[in-house]
Short mmCIF file of C-alpha atoms in Angstrom, two decimals:
data_model
loop_
_atom_site.label_atom_id
_atom_site.label_comp_id
_atom_site.label_asym_id
_atom_site.label_seq_id
_atom_site.Cartn_x
_atom_site.Cartn_y
_atom_site.Cartn_z
CA MET A 984 78.58 26.30 49.18
CA ARG A 985 81.73 28.35 48.59
CA SER A 986 81.83 31.92 49.92
CA ASP A 987 82.90 35.04 48.08
CA ASP A 988 86.07 34.99 50.19
CA ASP A 989 86.90 31.47 49.02
CA MET A 990 86.54 32.51 45.41
CA THR A 991 88.55 35.68 46.00
CA VAL A 992 91.39 33.68 47.55
CA ASP A 993 91.40 31.30 44.58
CA GLU A 994 91.77 34.32 42.30
CA LEU A 995 94.48 35.89 44.44
CA ARG A 996 96.51 32.68 44.43
CA GLU A 997 96.93 33.06 40.67
CA LEU A 998 98.38 36.56 40.88
CA SER A 999 102.05 37.50 40.89
CA PRO A 1000 103.37 39.23 44.03
CA VAL A 1001 103.31 42.58 42.22
CA ALA A 1002 99.70 42.13 41.08
CA LEU A 1003 98.73 40.86 44.54
CA ARG A 1004 100.09 44.01 46.17
CA ARG A 1005 98.02 46.13 43.76
CA ALA A 1006 94.92 44.08 44.55
CA PHE A 1007 95.28 44.66 48.28
CA ALA A 1008 95.94 48.35 47.77
CA ALA A 1009 92.55 48.59 46.05
CA MET A 1010 90.64 46.63 48.74
CA ALA A 1011 88.50 48.31 51.37
CA GLU A 1012 89.79 47.83 54.93
CA ALA A 1013 86.67 45.92 55.95
CA ARG A 1014 87.26 43.49 53.09
CA VAL A 1015 90.92 43.06 54.06
CA GLN A 1016 89.92 42.28 57.65
CA GLN A 1017 87.39 39.72 56.48
CA MET A 1018 90.08 38.03 54.40
CA ILE A 1019 92.38 37.94 57.45
CA ASP A 1020 89.66 36.39 59.61
CA ASP A 1021 88.68 33.75 57.05
CA HIS A 1022 92.05 32.87 55.47
CA PRO A 1023 94.84 33.85 57.88
CA ALA A 1024 97.30 31.14 56.77
CA PHE A 1025 97.17 32.29 53.15
CA ILE A 1026 97.19 36.01 53.93
CA GLY A 1027 99.98 35.76 56.49
CA ASN A 1028 102.40 33.76 54.35
CA THR A 1029 101.95 34.96 50.79
CA ASP A 1030 104.45 37.20 49.01
CA GLY A 1031 102.80 40.32 47.65
CA VAL A 1032 100.49 40.81 50.62
CA PRO A 1033 101.59 44.04 52.39
CA PHE A 1034 103.56 43.51 55.58
CA ARG A 1035 100.98 45.23 57.81
CA VAL A 1036 98.31 42.80 56.58
CA ARG A 1037 100.59 39.78 56.98
CA ILE A 1038 101.42 40.87 60.54
CA ALA A 1039 97.72 41.01 61.45
CA ALA A 1040 97.07 37.62 59.84
CA ASN A 1041 100.01 35.98 61.60
CA ALA A 1042 98.82 37.22 64.99
CA HIS A 1043 95.66 35.26 64.14
CA ASN A 1044 97.77 32.26 63.07
CA LEU A 1045 99.74 32.32 66.33
CA ARG A 1046 96.56 32.26 68.41
CA ASP A 1047 95.24 29.39 66.30
CA ALA A 1048 98.51 27.49 66.81
CA VAL A 1049 98.27 27.86 70.60
CA ALA A 1050 94.65 26.65 70.50
CA ASP A 1051 95.74 23.65 68.41
CA GLU A 1052 98.47 22.75 70.93
CA VAL A 1053 95.84 22.85 73.68
CA ARG A 1054 93.44 20.66 71.67
CA GLN A 1055 96.25 18.13 71.14
CA GLY A 1056 96.85 17.92 74.89
CA ARG A 1057 100.16 19.82 74.75
CA SER A 1058 99.10 22.92 76.66
CA ASP A 1059 102.13 22.70 78.95
CA GLY A 1060 104.57 21.67 76.22
CA VAL A 1061 107.65 23.51 74.97
CA ARG A 1062 106.00 24.64 71.73
CA ALA A 1063 102.88 25.98 73.46
CA HIS A 1064 105.13 27.98 75.79
CA SER A 1065 107.17 29.31 72.87
CA LEU A 1066 104.05 30.40 71.00
CA ARG A 1067 102.69 32.21 74.05
CA VAL A 1068 106.01 34.07 74.32
CA LEU A 1069 105.65 35.19 70.71
CA LEU A 1070 102.20 36.55 71.54
CA THR A 1071 103.47 38.49 74.58
CA PRO A 1072 103.91 42.23 73.89
CA GLU A 1073 107.49 43.47 74.12
CA HIS A 1074 109.04 46.90 74.00
CA ARG A 1075 105.54 48.29 74.57
CA ARG A 1076 104.12 46.79 71.40
CA GLU A 1077 102.95 43.50 69.93
CA ARG A 1078 105.61 41.32 68.32
CA ARG A 1079 105.22 41.30 64.55
CA PHE A 1080 105.67 38.40 62.15
CA ILE A 1081 105.82 38.62 58.36
CA THR A 1082 105.76 34.83 58.16
CA PHE A 1083 104.63 32.16 60.61
CA ALA A 1084 104.21 28.41 60.18
CA ASN A 1085 103.95 25.99 63.09
CA THR A 1086 106.27 23.38 61.60
CA ALA A 1087 108.50 21.06 63.62
CA ALA A 1088 111.30 23.63 63.81
CA GLY A 1089 108.96 26.59 63.35
CA ARG A 1090 109.23 29.08 60.51
CA VAL A 1091 109.08 32.81 61.14
CA ILE A 1092 110.23 36.15 59.84
CA GLU A 1093 110.06 38.59 62.74
CA MET A 1094 110.23 42.36 62.37
CA ALA A 1095 112.16 44.18 65.10
CA GLY A 1096 111.82 47.96 64.95
CA GLU A 1097 109.69 49.73 62.39
CA PHE A 1098 109.55 51.87 59.28
CA THR A 1099 109.13 55.60 59.76
CA PRO A 1100 109.25 58.48 57.27
CA THR A 1101 112.83 59.13 58.43
CA THR A 1102 114.03 55.51 58.21
CA THR A 1103 117.25 55.19 56.20
CA THR A 1104 118.35 51.62 57.02
CA ALA A 1105 116.85 48.14 57.08
CA ALA A 1106 118.54 44.80 57.70
CA VAL A 1107 117.83 41.10 57.34
CA TYR A 1108 119.56 38.75 59.77
CA VAL A 1109 119.83 35.05 58.85
CA PRO A 1110 121.04 32.99 61.85
CA GLY A 1111 122.85 29.67 61.75
CA THR A 1112 122.91 26.05 62.89
CA GLY A 1113 120.72 25.17 65.85
CA THR A 1114 118.24 27.97 65.27
CA ARG A 1115 114.61 26.98 65.80
CA LEU A 1116 111.48 28.70 67.05
CA ASP A 1117 111.71 27.12 70.51
CA GLU A 1118 115.29 28.31 71.05
CA SER A 1119 115.41 31.66 69.24
CA VAL A 1120 115.49 34.06 72.20
CA ARG A 1121 119.10 35.10 71.64
CA ASN A 1122 118.52 35.64 67.92
CA HIS A 1123 115.47 37.74 68.74
CA GLU A 1124 117.42 39.84 71.24
CA ALA A 1125 120.28 40.34 68.77
CA ALA A 1126 117.84 41.56 66.11
CA TRP A 1127 116.31 44.02 68.57
CA ASN A 1128 119.74 45.29 69.64
CA LEU A 1129 120.64 45.88 65.98
CA ALA A 1130 117.34 47.69 65.41
CA ARG A 1131 117.81 49.96 68.43
CA ARG A 1132 121.38 50.87 67.48
CA THR A 1133 120.73 51.44 63.79
CA GLY A 1134 117.35 53.19 64.05
CA GLY A 1135 115.78 50.99 61.37
CA PRO A 1136 113.90 47.70 61.23
CA VAL A 1137 115.74 44.39 61.40
CA PHE A 1138 114.08 41.23 60.11
CA LEU A 1139 115.03 37.95 61.78
CA PHE A 1140 114.79 35.55 58.85
CA MET A 1141 113.95 31.99 59.89
CA ASP A 1142 111.71 31.14 56.94
CA GLY A 1143 113.11 27.66 56.47
CA ASP A 1144 114.62 24.73 58.31
CA LEU A 1145 118.19 25.17 59.52
CA PRO A 1146 120.40 22.22 60.54
CA GLN A 1147 120.25 21.37 64.23
CA ASP A 1148 123.47 19.30 64.41
CA MET A 1149 126.85 21.05 64.15
CA GLY A 1150 128.20 17.95 62.45
CA HIS A 1151 131.13 16.99 64.68
CA THR A 1152 129.32 14.05 66.28
CA THR A 1153 128.05 12.95 62.88
CA LEU A 1154 131.57 13.32 61.49
CA LEU A 1155 133.03 11.03 64.15
CA ARG A 1156 130.35 8.42 63.51
CA ALA A 1157 130.95 8.66 59.76
CA LEU A 1158 134.72 8.31 60.18
CA ARG A 1159 134.32 5.23 62.37
CA SER A 1160 131.84 3.66 59.97
CA TYR A 1161 134.05 4.40 56.96
CA ALA A 1162 137.14 3.04 58.69
CA ARG A 1163 135.40 -0.19 59.72
CA ALA A 1164 134.01 -0.78 56.24
CA GLU A 1165 137.28 -0.08 54.44
CA THR A 1166 139.42 -1.99 56.95
CA SER A 1167 137.30 -5.11 56.62
CA ALA A 1168 137.55 -4.85 52.82
CA VAL A 1169 141.25 -4.09 52.26
CA GLY A 1170 142.87 -4.31 55.71
CA PRO A 1171 144.39 -1.53 57.85
CA ILE A 1172 147.36 -0.85 55.59
CA GLY A 1173 145.23 -0.76 52.46
CA TRP A 1174 142.76 1.59 54.17
CA PHE A 1175 145.53 3.96 55.27
CA THR A 1176 147.33 4.13 51.93
CA GLY A 1177 144.06 4.46 50.02
CA THR A 1178 142.89 7.29 52.26
CA VAL A 1179 146.18 9.21 52.01
CA SER A 1180 146.40 8.89 48.23
CA GLY A 1181 142.79 9.94 47.68
CA VAL A 1182 142.18 12.45 50.48
CA GLY A 1183 139.71 14.53 48.44
CA GLY A 1184 137.56 11.52 47.62
CA PHE A 1185 137.80 10.33 51.22
CA ILE A 1186 136.56 13.69 52.52
CA ARG A 1187 133.73 13.79 50.00
CA ARG A 1188 132.59 10.29 51.00
CA VAL A 1189 132.65 11.17 54.68
CA LEU A 1190 130.83 14.47 54.18
CA GLY A 1191 128.29 12.74 51.99
CA SER A 1192 127.25 10.67 54.98
CA MET A 1193 126.62 13.80 57.07
CA ALA A 1194 123.12 14.59 55.84
CA GLU A 1195 120.99 16.77 58.12
CA SER A 1196 124.02 18.32 59.80
CA ALA A 1197 125.72 21.69 59.31
CA MET A 1198 127.75 20.10 56.50
CA ASP A 1199 124.59 19.41 54.49
CA PRO A 1200 124.03 22.08 51.78
CA THR A 1201 120.40 21.08 51.24
CA TYR A 1202 119.10 23.54 53.83
CA ALA A 1203 120.78 26.45 52.03
CA ILE A 1204 119.49 25.30 48.64
CA GLU A 1205 115.91 25.17 49.96
CA MET A 1206 116.03 28.38 52.01
CA ALA A 1207 117.89 30.72 49.64
CA PRO A 1208 115.07 31.23 47.09
CA ARG A 1209 112.75 32.38 49.89
CA LEU A 1210 115.36 34.90 50.99
CA VAL A 1211 115.65 36.22 47.43
CA GLU A 1212 111.89 36.72 47.25
CA PHE A 1213 111.68 38.25 50.73
CA ALA A 1214 114.30 40.83 49.70
CA ARG A 1215 112.05 41.74 46.75
CA GLN A 1216 109.10 42.16 49.10
CA LEU A 1217 111.19 44.28 51.45
CA ASP A 1218 112.13 46.53 48.52
CA GLN A 1219 108.43 47.03 47.80
CA GLU A 1220 107.74 47.98 51.42
CA ILE A 1221 110.65 50.40 51.40
CA ALA A 1222 109.43 52.01 48.18
CA GLU A 1223 106.06 52.59 49.85
CA HIS A 1224 107.17 53.74 53.31
CA CYS A 1225 110.68 55.18 53.10
CA PRO A 1226 112.13 55.41 49.56
CA GLY A 1227 115.90 55.44 49.42
CA THR A 1228 116.40 53.24 52.48
CA ARG A 1229 119.41 50.97 52.02
CA THR A 1230 119.23 47.31 52.96
CA THR A 1231 121.85 45.06 54.55
CA VAL A 1232 121.63 41.25 54.57
CA ILE A 1233 123.66 39.48 57.25
CA GLY A 1234 124.30 35.73 57.33
CA HIS A 1235 125.81 34.17 60.44
CA SER A 1236 127.46 30.73 60.32
CA TYR A 1237 125.19 28.44 58.25
CA GLY A 1238 123.13 31.55 57.56
CA GLY A 1239 126.13 32.85 55.62
CA SER A 1240 125.82 29.87 53.31
CA VAL A 1241 122.12 30.70 52.85
CA VAL A 1242 122.94 34.33 52.04
CA GLY A 1243 125.77 33.39 49.68
CA THR A 1244 123.53 30.94 47.87
CA ALA A 1245 120.81 33.59 47.64
CA GLU A 1246 123.38 35.91 46.05
CA GLN A 1247 124.15 33.21 43.50
CA LEU A 1248 120.41 33.26 42.70
CA GLY A 1249 120.24 37.04 42.33
CA LEU A 1250 119.59 38.44 45.82
CA ARG A 1251 119.24 42.21 45.70
CA ALA A 1252 120.82 44.08 48.57
CA ASP A 1253 122.91 47.19 49.09
CA ARG A 1254 125.25 45.55 51.57
CA VAL A 1255 125.96 41.91 52.46
CA VAL A 1256 127.79 40.67 55.56
CA HIS A 1257 129.23 37.18 56.08
CA ALA A 1258 129.56 36.90 59.87
CA SER A 1259 131.51 33.77 60.88
CA SER A 1260 130.15 32.41 57.61
CA ALA A 1261 130.26 28.77 56.52
CA GLY A 1262 130.95 29.82 52.94
CA ALA A 1263 130.06 32.00 49.99
CA GLY A 1264 127.35 29.78 48.50
CA VAL A 1265 126.70 26.13 47.72
CA LEU A 1266 125.91 26.44 44.00
CA ASP A 1267 128.29 26.46 41.05
CA GLY A 1268 129.16 29.89 39.73
CA GLY A 1269 129.60 33.31 41.27
CA TRP A 1270 127.26 35.90 42.69
CA ARG A 1271 124.64 37.50 40.45
CA ASN A 1272 124.38 41.19 41.27
CA PRO A 1273 121.05 42.93 40.58
CA ASN A 1274 122.70 45.83 42.41
CA PRO A 1275 126.08 46.37 40.68
CA THR A 1276 127.32 48.52 43.57
CA VAL A 1277 126.63 46.02 46.37
CA GLU A 1278 129.18 46.26 49.19
CA ARG A 1279 130.36 43.05 50.84
CA PHE A 1280 131.89 42.51 54.26
CA SER A 1281 133.03 39.53 56.31
CA MET A 1282 134.35 38.80 59.77
CA THR A 1283 135.73 35.72 61.44
CA ALA A 1284 137.25 35.67 64.91
CA PRO A 1285 140.75 34.20 65.29
CA GLY A 1286 140.45 30.57 66.28
CA ASP A 1287 136.81 30.30 65.21
CA LEU A 1288 136.59 26.66 64.15
CA ILE A 1289 134.45 27.60 61.13
CA GLN A 1290 137.57 28.78 59.28
CA TYR A 1291 139.09 25.30 59.46
CA VAL A 1292 135.89 23.79 58.08
CA ARG A 1293 136.20 26.24 55.17
CA TRP A 1294 139.68 24.91 54.46
CA LEU A 1295 138.36 21.41 53.76
CA PRO A 1296 138.87 20.52 50.06
CA ALA A 1297 135.26 19.39 49.80
CA ASN A 1298 133.61 22.12 51.90
CA PRO A 1299 130.06 22.12 50.47
CA HIS A 1300 129.41 25.77 51.37
CA GLY A 1301 131.75 27.29 48.82
CA ALA A 1302 134.61 29.74 48.93
CA LYS A 1303 135.96 31.59 51.98
CA PRO A 1304 134.36 35.06 52.10
CA ASP A 1305 137.23 36.50 54.19
CA SER A 1306 139.68 36.13 51.31
CA MET A 1307 137.42 36.74 48.31
CA PRO A 1308 138.13 39.75 46.07
CA GLY A 1309 135.91 42.71 46.83
CA VAL A 1310 135.02 41.55 50.35
CA PHE A 1311 136.15 43.82 53.21
CA ARG A 1312 137.22 41.77 56.23
CA MET A 1313 136.12 43.51 59.45
CA ASP A 1314 137.65 43.25 62.89
CA THR A 1315 136.01 41.14 65.61
CA GLY A 1316 138.14 42.74 68.34
CA TRP A 1317 136.99 42.57 71.96
CA TYR A 1318 133.79 41.67 73.80
CA ASP A 1319 133.75 45.16 75.31
CA ASP A 1320 135.27 47.58 72.84
CA ARG A 1321 135.78 50.18 75.57
CA SER A 1322 137.69 48.12 78.13
CA ARG A 1323 139.37 45.78 75.61
CA ASP A 1324 140.06 43.19 78.27
CA GLU A 1325 138.81 40.03 76.51
CA LEU A 1326 139.52 39.21 72.90
CA VAL A 1327 136.81 37.63 70.73
CA GLN A 1328 138.56 34.41 69.77
CA GLY A 1329 138.46 30.63 69.84
CA PRO A 1330 135.38 28.41 69.50
CA SER A 1331 133.19 30.81 71.52
CA GLY A 1332 134.20 33.60 69.13
CA HIS A 1333 132.03 31.94 66.49
CA GLY A 1334 128.87 33.61 67.76
CA GLU A 1335 129.17 34.88 71.32
CA TYR A 1336 129.66 38.47 70.08
CA TRP A 1337 125.97 38.51 69.08
CA ASN A 1338 125.20 38.52 72.81
CA HIS A 1339 127.51 41.50 73.45
CA PRO A 1340 126.18 44.69 71.82
CA ASP A 1341 129.25 46.60 73.08
CA SER A 1342 131.67 44.26 71.33
CA THR A 1343 133.84 45.36 68.42
CA ALA A 1344 132.17 42.79 66.17
CA PHE A 1345 128.62 43.93 66.98
CA ALA A 1346 129.62 47.58 66.60
CA ASN A 1347 131.01 46.80 63.13
CA LEU A 1348 127.70 45.19 62.13
CA VAL A 1349 125.94 48.37 63.24
CA ARG A 1350 128.40 50.51 61.27
CA VAL A 1351 127.79 48.53 58.09
CA ILE A 1352 124.00 48.78 58.42
CA ARG A 1353 124.27 52.54 58.99
CA GLY A 1354 126.54 52.97 55.98
CA GLU A 1355 129.58 53.85 58.06
CA ARG A 1356 133.06 52.45 57.61
CA PRO A 1357 133.75 49.47 59.89
CA THR A 1358 137.15 48.88 61.46
CA PRO A 1359 139.38 46.57 59.42
CA PHE A 1360 140.65 43.19 60.56
CA VAL A 1361 143.71 43.23 62.81
CA ARG A 1362 145.76 40.03 63.15
CA ARG A 1363 146.47 39.78 66.88
CA VAL A 1364 147.08 36.03 67.31
CA ASP A 1365 148.48 33.19 65.24
CA GLU A 1366 145.52 31.66 63.35
CA ARG A 1367 147.31 28.51 62.21
CA PRO A 1368 145.42 25.40 63.42
CA LEU A 1369 148.09 24.07 65.81
CA ALA A 1370 148.64 27.50 67.33
CA VAL A 1371 144.91 27.95 67.88
CA LEU A 1372 144.64 24.48 69.44
CA TRP A 1373 147.46 25.37 71.81
CA GLN A 1374 145.71 28.61 72.83
CA VAL A 1375 142.46 26.74 73.46
CA LEU A 1376 144.21 24.13 75.62
CA ARG A 1377 146.04 26.82 77.60
CA ARG A 1378 142.74 28.50 78.53
CA ARG A 1379 141.24 25.27 79.88
#
């Protein structure tokens, strides 16, 4: 026999996020708690449910996930360990999750910091390739460092599967496979002349064989709509707790492609940052701006290999944010902005600055979130590919 809670959940599933928020606002606390206890997966992962309720439900979901790992004989496994870490209090309070699903890569939206009546900033941070629940410590620490330095909440957005392969190994395999197939068909000379005369088609064919790597736009296409909806939910929370708070959405690496694609779908934000971004969006057409005064920023370290990927004629992630009209290119500078003894550059400059809160790059992210003017890009080294390669080889 179905319970009242079961029937209530069936009714709630039919409501829009706006109507769902109204329904929860009218519920008695005891009723809300009963819903959390009986249907935590639905309550913790449904847009329209207030964040405080989702957080409570996802604490329940995390405990259930640990218990399931134990039942499956994986008590000492990597995932069980990761889940227990998520349940461990930090910064003198429980960790809080707006979304949690125990999928293969793990899907979460974690809230670092909190809303207060004096909150004026909020940020969403979308990380890049290689991010997964079991290896998200650095992303988590970066979100907390942003929250501490801006005074507002920062949401680590991992509500989707991100590619786990950078693509270079897949690219080499694809090139070898393509070369073998074409050489056997038309011979070495025919392969070479055909490749040179049709370089765009050649690149597209090679990239087309790189599914499930960082060159695959599918992840951005699937993740971007969830980011658009989360931004709507964040706006509702802000309207309730701290009206007037301005939001910043930051996409790093592949996360930049997710953010750019979300903007093509109508993401609402006050500020958008492309940090070492793969591109401005995978869909056809430009950004749709629900906020006509949105401010956009980008930054890419000199010698960051991502900029050479963006130069590919068939780059699936779209245009280069650094050079797009209306986008302010920020400086990445030094790892310690005070001593200025090590420049953020080269392959490590793609993301290492996230681990250095005193770096120029991190400080500029903080400035953007706080509504302050970041420092502009300064060209300190030759960014042409051969010059960068020479610099990399010299440092080895």
